[in-house]
Coordinates of C-alpha atoms in Angstrom, one line a residue:
X1 CA -26.1 211.8 167.7
X2 CA -28.8 209.9 169.6
X3 CA -29.2 206.3 170.0
X4 CA -31.0 204.1 167.1
X5 CA -34.4 203.7 167.9
X6 CA -33.9 199.9 167.1
X7 CA -31.7 200.0 170.6
X8 CA -34.4 201.9 172.5
X9 CA -37.1 199.6 171.7
X10 CA -35.5 196.3 172.3
X11 CA -33.9 197.4 175.7
X12 CA -37.3 199.2 176.8
X13 CA -39.1 196.0 177.3
X14 CA -35.5 194.2 178.9
X15 CA -34.7 196.4 181.9
X16 CA -32.7 193.4 183.3
X17 CA -29.3 192.4 181.4
X18 CA -29.7 189.0 180.1
X19 CA -25.7 188.7 181.3
X20 CA -23.8 191.0 183.7
X21 CA -20.0 190.7 184.7
X22 CA -19.1 192.8 187.4
X23 CA -15.2 193.5 188.7
X24 CA -13.6 190.7 186.8
X25 CA -9.7 190.1 187.0
X26 CA -7.7 187.4 185.4
X27 CA -3.6 187.3 185.8
X28 CA -1.2 185.0 184.0
X29 CA 2.0 184.3 185.0
X30 CA 3.3 187.9 184.9
X31 CA 0.6 189.7 183.2
X32 CA -2.6 191.0 184.6
X33 CA -4.8 190.5 181.6
X34 CA -8.1 192.0 183.3
X35 CA -8.4 194.4 186.4
X36 CA -12.2 195.2 187.3
X37 CA -13.9 194.8 183.7
X38 CA -17.8 195.4 183.7
X39 CA -20.0 194.1 180.8
X40 CA -23.7 193.8 180.2
X41 CA -25.5 192.4 177.5
X42 CA -29.4 192.9 176.9
X43 CA -31.8 190.3 175.0
X44 CA -32.3 191.6 171.3
X45 CA -29.0 193.4 170.9
X46 CA -26.0 193.3 169.0
X47 CA -23.1 194.7 171.3
X48 CA -19.6 195.3 170.0
X49 CA -16.7 194.5 171.8
X50 CA -13.7 196.9 170.7
X51 CA -10.1 197.5 171.9
X52 CA -6.3 197.1 170.4
X53 CA -4.3 194.0 170.2
X54 CA -3.6 193.2 174.1
X55 CA -6.6 195.0 175.7
X56 CA -8.1 191.9 177.0
X57 CA -11.1 191.0 174.7
X58 CA -10.0 187.5 174.2
X59 CA -9.5 187.0 177.8
X60 CA -12.9 188.2 179.0
X61 CA -14.5 185.9 176.5
X62 CA -12.7 182.9 177.7
X63 CA -13.5 184.2 181.2
X64 CA -17.5 184.4 180.1
X65 CA -17.4 181.1 178.6
X66 CA -15.6 178.7 181.0
X67 CA -12.2 178.6 179.2
X68 CA -10.8 180.5 182.0
X69 CA -11.7 181.0 185.6
X70 CA -11.9 184.2 187.0
X71 CA -9.3 185.2 189.8
X72 CA -11.8 187.9 191.1
X73 CA -15.5 189.1 190.1
X74 CA -18.9 187.9 189.5
X75 CA -20.9 186.6 186.4
X76 CA -24.5 187.0 186.5
X77 CA -27.0 185.0 183.9
X78 CA -30.5 185.7 184.1
X79 CA -30.4 187.4 187.4
X80 CA -28.5 184.1 188.8
X81 CA -25.1 184.4 189.6
X82 CA -22.8 181.7 187.9
X83 CA -19.1 180.0 188.4
X84 CA -18.2 178.3 185.0
X85 CA -15.5 175.7 185.3
X86 CA -15.8 174.8 181.8
X87 CA -17.4 176.1 178.3
X88 CA -20.1 172.8 178.9
X89 CA -21.1 174.8 182.2
X90 CA -21.3 178.0 180.2
X91 CA -23.5 176.5 177.3
X92 CA -25.8 174.8 179.5
X93 CA -26.6 178.3 181.1
X94 CA -27.4 179.6 177.8
X95 CA -23.8 181.5 176.4
X96 CA -22.6 179.7 173.1
X97 CA -19.5 180.8 171.2
X98 CA -18.4 180.7 167.6
X99 CA -14.5 181.4 167.4
X100 CA -12.8 183.1 164.8
X101 CA -11.2 179.6 163.7
X102 CA -14.5 177.8 163.1
X103 CA -14.2 174.5 164.9
X104 CA -16.3 172.3 162.4
X105 CA -15.8 168.8 161.1
X106 CA -15.7 169.5 157.2
X107 CA -15.4 165.8 156.4
X108 CA -19.2 165.6 157.8
X109 CA -22.4 166.6 156.4
X110 CA -23.6 170.1 157.3
X111 CA -26.5 168.1 159.5
X112 CA -24.2 166.2 161.4
X113 CA -21.9 169.4 161.9
X114 CA -25.3 171.1 163.0
X115 CA -26.0 168.3 165.6
X116 CA -23.3 166.9 166.3
X117 CA -23.0 165.4 170.1
X118 CA -27.1 165.6 169.6
X119 CA -27.8 163.3 167.5
X120 CA -31.4 162.0 167.7
X121 CA -31.5 158.2 168.2
X122 CA -33.5 154.8 167.8
X123 CA -32.5 151.6 169.3
X124 CA -29.0 153.0 170.1
X125 CA -28.2 154.1 166.6
X126 CA -28.2 157.6 165.3
X127 CA -31.8 158.2 163.5
X128 CA -30.6 159.5 160.2
X129 CA -33.7 160.5 158.7
X130 CA -34.6 162.3 162.0
X131 CA -31.7 164.3 162.0
X132 CA -31.6 165.4 158.7
X133 CA -35.1 166.8 159.3
X134 CA -34.1 168.1 162.5
X135 CA -31.0 169.7 160.7
X136 CA -33.3 171.2 157.9
X137 CA -36.0 172.7 160.3
X138 CA -33.3 174.5 162.3
X139 CA -32.2 176.2 158.9
X140 CA -35.7 177.1 157.3
X141 CA -36.1 178.8 160.7
X142 CA -33.2 181.1 160.3
X143 CA -34.4 181.5 156.9
X144 CA -31.2 179.6 155.3
X145 CA -31.0 177.4 152.2
X146 CA -28.1 174.7 152.6
X147 CA -28.8 171.1 151.6
X148 CA -28.2 169.6 155.0
X149 CA -26.9 166.5 153.3
X150 CA -23.9 167.9 151.4
X151 CA -20.4 167.8 153.5
X152 CA -19.2 170.8 154.9
X153 CA -16.1 170.8 153.1
X154 CA -17.9 171.6 149.9
X155 CA -19.0 175.3 151.4
X156 CA -17.5 178.5 151.9
X157 CA -16.1 179.7 154.7
X158 CA -19.5 181.9 155.0
X159 CA -21.2 178.9 154.7
X160 CA -19.3 177.2 157.6
X161 CA -19.7 180.3 159.4
X162 CA -23.5 180.1 159.2
X163 CA -23.3 176.2 160.2
X164 CA -21.2 177.2 163.4
X165 CA -24.0 180.0 164.2
X166 CA -26.9 177.4 164.2
X167 CA -25.0 174.7 166.1
X168 CA -24.6 177.3 168.5
X169 CA -27.9 178.9 169.2
X170 CA -29.4 175.5 168.7
X171 CA -28.8 174.9 172.4
X172 CA -31.2 177.3 174.1
X173 CA -28.4 180.2 173.5
X174 CA -29.1 183.4 175.3
X175 CA -26.1 184.8 174.7
X176 CA -24.1 184.3 171.4
X177 CA -20.4 185.2 171.1
X178 CA -19.4 186.0 167.6
X179 CA -15.1 186.3 167.8
X180 CA -14.1 188.1 164.3
X181 CA -16.7 186.3 162.4
X182 CA -15.6 188.2 159.3
X183 CA -12.2 188.2 159.1
X184 CA -12.0 185.9 156.2
X185 CA -15.2 186.9 154.3
X186 CA -16.1 189.0 151.4
X187 CA -19.0 191.6 151.4
X188 CA -21.4 189.5 150.1
X189 CA -20.6 187.0 152.6
X190 CA -20.4 189.7 155.5
X191 CA -24.0 191.0 154.2
X192 CA -25.1 187.3 154.2
X193 CA -23.8 186.8 157.9
X194 CA -25.2 190.1 159.2
X195 CA -28.8 189.0 157.7
X196 CA -28.5 186.0 160.3
X197 CA -26.8 188.3 163.2
X198 CA -30.3 190.5 162.6
X199 CA -32.7 187.3 162.1
X200 CA -31.1 185.9 165.7
X201 CA -31.1 189.4 167.7
X202 CA -34.8 190.0 166.4
X203 CA -35.8 186.7 168.2
X204 CA -34.4 188.3 171.4
X205 CA -30.5 186.4 171.6
X206 CA -28.0 188.9 173.0
X207 CA -25.0 189.0 170.8
X208 CA -21.2 189.6 171.5
X209 CA -19.9 190.6 168.3
X210 CA -16.0 191.3 168.6
X211 CA -14.4 192.6 165.2
X212 CA -11.5 194.9 164.4
X213 CA -13.8 196.3 161.3
X214 CA -15.1 199.3 162.4
X215 CA -17.5 200.1 159.3
X216 CA -19.0 196.7 160.6
X217 CA -19.4 198.0 164.2
X218 CA -21.6 201.0 162.7
X219 CA -23.5 198.9 160.5
X220 CA -24.8 196.1 162.7
X221 CA -24.2 197.0 166.5
X222 CA -26.4 198.8 169.0
X223 CA -23.8 199.9 172.0
X224 CA -19.9 199.1 172.2
X225 CA -18.0 197.9 175.5
X226 CA -14.3 199.4 174.8
X227 CA -11.3 198.0 177.0
X228 CA -7.7 199.2 177.2
X229 CA -5.1 197.6 178.6
X230 CA -7.0 195.4 180.5
X231 CA -9.5 197.9 182.0
X232 CA -12.7 199.0 181.0
X233 CA -12.5 202.5 179.3
X234 CA -16.5 202.5 178.6
X235 CA -19.9 201.4 177.2
X236 CA -21.6 203.8 174.8
X237 CA -24.3 203.5 172.5
X238 CA -23.1 203.0 168.9
X239 CA -24.8 206.1 168.1
X240 CA -22.9 208.4 170.2
X241 CA -19.6 207.6 168.7
X242 CA -17.6 208.5 165.4
X243 CA -15.2 206.1 163.8
X244 CA -12.3 208.8 165.1
X245 CA -13.8 208.9 168.6
X246 CA -14.2 205.3 168.9
X247 CA -10.4 204.9 167.9
X248 CA -9.8 207.3 170.1
X249 CA -11.1 205.9 172.9
X250 CA -9.9 202.6 172.1
X251 CA -6.1 203.9 171.7
X252 CA -6.3 206.3 174.4
X253 CA -5.3 209.7 172.5
X254 CA -5.3 211.2 169.4
X255 CA -4.6 208.1 166.0
X256 CA -1.6 208.4 164.3
X257 CA -2.5 207.7 160.6
X258 CA -0.1 206.8 157.9
X259 CA -0.5 208.8 154.6
X260 CA -0.3 207.3 151.4
X261 CA 3.1 207.5 149.9
X262 CA 4.3 210.6 149.3
X263 CA 5.3 211.9 145.7
X264 CA 8.7 211.7 146.4
X265 CA 8.6 207.8 147.4
X266 CA 7.1 207.3 144.3
X267 CA 9.8 209.1 142.0
X268 CA 12.3 207.1 144.3
X269 CA 10.2 203.9 143.9
X270 CA 10.2 204.7 139.7
X271 CA 14.0 205.4 139.8
X272 CA 14.5 201.8 141.8
X273 CA 12.3 200.4 139.0
X274 CA 14.8 201.5 136.1
X275 CA 17.3 199.4 137.5
X276 CA 18.0 195.5 138.1
X277 CA 15.2 193.4 139.7
X278 CA 15.8 191.7 142.4
X279 CA 13.3 189.0 141.8
X280 CA 11.6 188.2 138.6
X281 CA 9.1 185.8 137.6
X282 CA 8.7 184.6 134.3
X283 CA 5.4 182.6 133.4
X284 CA 5.5 181.3 136.9
X285 CA 2.3 178.8 137.4
X286 CA 0.8 176.1 139.1
X287 CA -2.2 174.4 137.6
X288 CA -5.3 174.8 139.4
X289 CA -4.2 177.4 141.5
X290 CA -2.3 180.3 139.4
X291 CA -2.1 181.2 136.1
X292 CA 1.2 182.0 134.0
X293 CA 2.3 185.2 135.4
X294 CA 5.1 187.7 134.9
X295 CA 6.6 190.1 138.2
X296 CA 9.6 192.1 138.8
X297 CA 10.1 193.3 142.0
X298 CA 13.0 195.7 142.7
X299 CA 15.3 196.5 145.3
X300 CA 13.5 198.9 147.9
X301 CA 10.0 198.3 146.3
X302 CA 6.6 197.6 147.9
X303 CA 4.3 195.4 145.5
X304 CA 0.6 195.3 146.5
X305 CA -1.1 192.2 145.4
X306 CA -4.8 193.2 145.1
X307 CA -8.2 190.8 144.8
X308 CA -10.9 188.8 146.1
X309 CA -10.4 186.1 148.3
X310 CA -9.9 183.3 146.0
X311 CA -8.5 185.1 143.2
X312 CA -4.7 183.7 143.6
X313 CA -3.0 186.2 145.2
X314 CA -1.6 183.7 148.1
X315 CA -1.0 181.0 145.7
X316 CA 1.1 183.3 143.2
X317 CA 3.1 184.6 146.5
X318 CA 3.9 180.9 147.9
X319 CA 5.4 180.1 144.6
X320 CA 8.0 182.9 145.2
X321 CA 9.0 181.1 148.7
X322 CA 8.8 177.5 147.6
X323 CA 6.0 176.8 149.6
X324 CA 4.4 175.3 146.6
X325 CA 6.3 173.9 143.5
X326 CA 5.5 175.3 140.3
X327 CA 4.4 173.4 136.8
X328 CA 6.0 175.9 134.6
X329 CA 7.9 179.1 134.5
X330 CA 11.2 180.3 136.1
X331 CA 12.5 182.5 138.7
X332 CA 15.4 184.8 138.3
X333 CA 17.3 186.2 141.0
X334 CA 20.0 189.2 140.6
X335 CA 20.0 188.1 136.8
X336 CA 20.4 184.8 137.2
X337 CA 18.0 181.4 137.4
X338 CA 17.3 180.1 140.5
X339 CA 15.5 176.7 141.7
X340 CA 13.3 177.9 145.0
X341 CA 11.6 174.4 145.4
X342 CA 11.5 174.5 149.3
X343 CA 11.4 177.3 151.7
X344 CA 14.8 176.5 153.0
X345 CA 16.0 177.3 149.4
X346 CA 14.2 180.5 149.8
X347 CA 15.4 181.6 153.1
X348 CA 19.0 180.7 152.1
X349 CA 18.4 183.5 149.6
X350 CA 17.3 185.7 152.1
X351 CA 13.4 185.5 151.2
X352 CA 10.8 185.6 154.0
X353 CA 6.9 184.5 154.1
X354 CA 5.1 185.6 156.8
X355 CA 1.7 183.4 156.3
X356 CA -1.9 184.7 156.6
X357 CA -2.4 181.3 158.7
X358 CA -0.2 182.3 161.4
X359 CA -1.5 179.9 164.0
X360 CA -0.9 176.7 161.8
X361 CA 1.8 177.9 159.3
X362 CA 3.7 180.4 161.4
X363 CA 3.9 180.1 165.1
X364 CA 4.1 177.6 167.4
X365 CA 1.6 178.5 170.3
X366 CA 3.6 175.9 173.0
X367 CA 7.0 178.0 172.5
X368 CA 7.9 181.1 173.8
X369 CA 8.1 184.7 172.7
X370 CA 11.9 183.9 172.5
X371 CA 11.9 180.5 170.8
X372 CA 9.6 181.6 168.2
X373 CA 11.3 185.3 167.5
X374 CA 15.0 182.8 166.6
X375 CA 13.6 180.3 165.3
X376 CA 14.3 180.8 161.6
X377 CA 17.7 182.4 162.4
X378 CA 18.7 179.3 164.3
X379 CA 17.3 177.4 161.1
X380 CA 19.1 179.2 158.7
X381 CA 22.4 178.7 160.8
X382 CA 21.7 175.1 161.2
X383 CA 21.2 173.3 164.7
X384 CA 25.3 172.8 164.6
X385 CA 25.8 176.4 165.2
X386 CA 23.2 177.3 168.1
X387 CA 22.7 180.4 169.3
X388 CA 23.8 181.0 172.4
X389 CA 21.5 182.0 175.6
X390 CA 23.0 185.4 176.0
X391 CA 22.5 186.4 172.4
X392 CA 18.7 184.8 172.0
X393 CA 17.8 187.0 175.0
X394 CA 19.8 189.9 173.5
X395 CA 18.1 189.7 170.3
X396 CA 14.6 188.8 171.6
X397 CA 14.9 192.3 173.9
X398 CA 15.5 194.3 170.8
X399 CA 12.6 193.2 168.4
X400 CA 10.0 193.2 171.7
X401 CA 11.3 196.9 172.2
X402 CA 11.5 197.7 168.3
X403 CA 8.0 196.2 167.3
X404 CA 6.4 197.1 170.8
X405 CA 5.7 193.4 171.7
X406 CA 3.0 193.3 174.6
X407 CA 3.5 192.1 177.2
X408 CA 7.3 192.5 177.0
X409 CA 7.7 188.8 178.4
X410 CA 10.0 186.6 176.3
X411 CA 9.4 183.7 178.5
X412 CA 5.7 183.9 178.0
X413 CA 4.1 181.3 175.5
X414 CA 3.1 183.0 172.1
X415 CA -0.5 181.2 172.1
X416 CA -1.2 183.8 175.3
X417 CA -0.5 186.7 173.4
X418 CA -3.0 188.7 171.4
X419 CA -3.5 188.3 167.5
X420 CA -1.6 191.7 167.0
X421 CA 1.3 190.6 168.8
X422 CA 1.6 187.3 167.8
X423 CA 1.6 189.0 164.2
X424 CA 4.9 191.0 165.6
X425 CA 6.4 188.0 167.0
X426 CA 6.2 186.8 163.3
X427 CA 7.7 189.7 162.1
X428 CA 10.2 189.8 164.2
X429 CA 11.4 186.3 163.5
X430 CA 11.8 187.3 159.9
X431 CA 13.3 190.5 160.3
X432 CA 15.8 188.9 162.9
X433 CA 16.8 187.0 159.5
X434 CA 17.7 190.3 157.3
X435 CA 15.3 189.5 154.2
X436 CA 15.9 190.8 151.3
X437 CA 12.4 190.2 150.2
X438 CA 9.6 190.0 152.7
X439 CA 6.4 188.5 151.7
X440 CA 3.5 189.7 153.9
X441 CA 0.2 187.8 153.4
X442 CA -2.7 189.7 155.2
X443 CA -0.4 191.0 158.0
X444 CA -2.7 193.2 159.3
X445 CA -6.0 190.8 159.3
X446 CA -8.0 190.3 162.6
X447 CA -5.7 192.6 164.6
X448 CA -6.5 196.2 166.0
X449 CA -6.5 199.8 164.3
X450 CA -3.1 200.9 166.4
X451 CA -1.3 197.7 165.6
X452 CA -2.2 197.6 162.1
X453 CA -0.9 201.6 161.8
X454 CA 2.4 200.6 163.4
X455 CA 3.2 197.7 160.8
X456 CA 2.1 199.6 158.2
X457 CA 4.7 202.2 159.0
X458 CA 7.6 199.2 159.3
X459 CA 6.6 198.2 156.0
X460 CA 7.3 201.9 154.7
X461 CA 10.2 201.9 156.9
X462 CA 11.8 198.7 155.2
X463 CA 11.0 199.4 151.8
X464 CA 13.0 203.1 152.3
X465 CA 15.9 201.1 154.0
X466 CA 16.0 199.0 150.8
X467 CA 13.9 195.9 151.7
X468 CA 11.5 194.5 148.7
X469 CA 8.1 193.7 149.8
X470 CA 5.1 191.8 148.5
X471 CA 2.0 192.7 150.4
X472 CA -1.0 191.0 150.2
X473 CA -4.4 192.6 152.0
X474 CA -7.8 192.3 151.1
X475 CA -8.5 196.1 152.2
X476 CA -7.8 198.2 148.8
X477 CA -7.0 201.0 151.1
X478 CA -4.5 199.7 152.6
X479 CA -3.1 198.0 149.5
X480 CA -3.0 201.7 147.8
X481 CA -1.8 203.2 151.2
X482 CA 1.3 201.2 151.2
X483 CA 2.4 199.8 147.3
X484 CA 4.4 201.6 144.5
X485 CA 3.2 199.0 141.9
X486 CA -0.1 196.7 142.2
X487 CA -1.0 193.9 140.8
X488 CA -4.5 193.0 140.5
X489 CA -5.6 189.0 140.6
X490 CA -9.0 187.8 139.1
X491 CA -9.7 184.2 138.9
X492 CA -6.4 182.9 139.4
X493 CA -5.0 185.3 136.7
X494 CA -2.9 188.4 137.1
X495 CA -5.0 191.2 134.7
X496 CA -2.9 193.9 135.3
X497 CA 0.0 195.8 137.2
X498 CA -0.6 199.5 138.2
X499 CA 1.8 202.1 139.1
X500 CA 0.3 203.5 142.1
X501 CA -0.3 207.3 141.2
X502 CA -3.1 209.9 141.6
X503 CA -5.2 207.8 139.1
X504 CA -5.5 204.5 140.8
X505 CA -8.3 204.4 143.1
X506 CA -10.3 201.5 144.9
X507 CA -13.0 202.0 142.2
X508 CA -10.4 201.5 139.6
X509 CA -8.8 198.4 140.9
X510 CA -12.4 197.1 142.0
X511 CA -13.1 197.6 138.2
X512 CA -9.8 196.2 136.6
X513 CA -11.1 192.7 139.2
X514 CA -14.7 193.1 137.9
X515 CA -13.7 193.4 134.4
X516 CA -10.3 191.5 133.8
X517 CA -8.5 194.6 132.2
X518 CA -7.7 198.0 133.4
X519 CA -9.8 200.6 131.9

């Protein structure tokens, strides 16, 4: 396949890249994160940065934007060699970044967020009418219709992403780095974001697009740079690659795929479903968050929760873990009513919950991998029965090996790990407690395809060994691949529970979501 004409047209008039990085090296204690990495960005192109978790993508972004100083190599912007000691220097050179966790102030207005730190002033005070007028002009220039006086907290994640991008490009950005910008967006919101990206591209901005969604790379990007194990694998026009060849270059070999559950697995699940449920929810509800629902979860059964963002998937799961308290309904475990008013109650009954917000509700970034892994087990034992250091080391090494956590450095701070490896640390923490029910909320979001396949295989193994799993994912194909039954939610209401046989397809689930009933 040949490169898209749009790429040939845009790069033909700009022979000199706006940004070049050569021979970039970066070492952390015990880890060589980047080794002789190169990158070129041309004006007016969208350039993907791809690689498995731990490949070095985040580290490269942080070197390019002044968060981390490089230990070797050079960065050239507009033909001039630069060295950035902090993000402000990179911003002054024309490099702006919008991270996955958007750094905005939800209690301020849209206008204030766009111009924060650069507010127009008169007589030493903020000139509010000028501020609102300037913000409106910036939005209009990019064909965005947002009320600049409205509080940012009233808007969707997609609009917040757009506001963050407008703020970033208002500082004369020549390079815009988008780090996983679509991880929390639905399809319509992704389309809205991509429309803005294309407008910025057509204005000559070079856009570095970091994502794990392969379809989006082929939809929006012109070229791709692939990293593997901290080294440059190669740079390619996107038109020269297929989905399979891109993945093979990322993982360094043939991709092992996980088939949909076999007929035998479905038969085993059907047999288990005739026995006594492990956990039963009866008319469980939380006003304004999830309407009354019934759900039975049997030992060794994977129940998928499917629905659009905001449908109530997470809210339904949190009630089963005691993270939120129900307003009505009851829970029955092993045939007996139980009260799970707090997560401590749930952990005591060997229920584990991996939150979708692994950074704010799961991991403690300043603690080591070892300390994060043993945290739940130590809490369950009580602080009067501390685990010996030898036992901590034994358990940590076992799960680092079992889950292939990279780097295999128990004393590394977990915040230095990639997203996929952080997710594995969180899984190790809960698997250490030998849960009877494991609730996984978006466990593969924002991680690479190799780590995703590993986690999916782990779920299948756990179910085969008798662990019950409640699996939440926005990716319908993933839910279909893993689940024995699928509970479909729409507008905070559980509208159907489907047995995952050959008749269940993504189209059928989408139709159920759209109509509120299984056809």
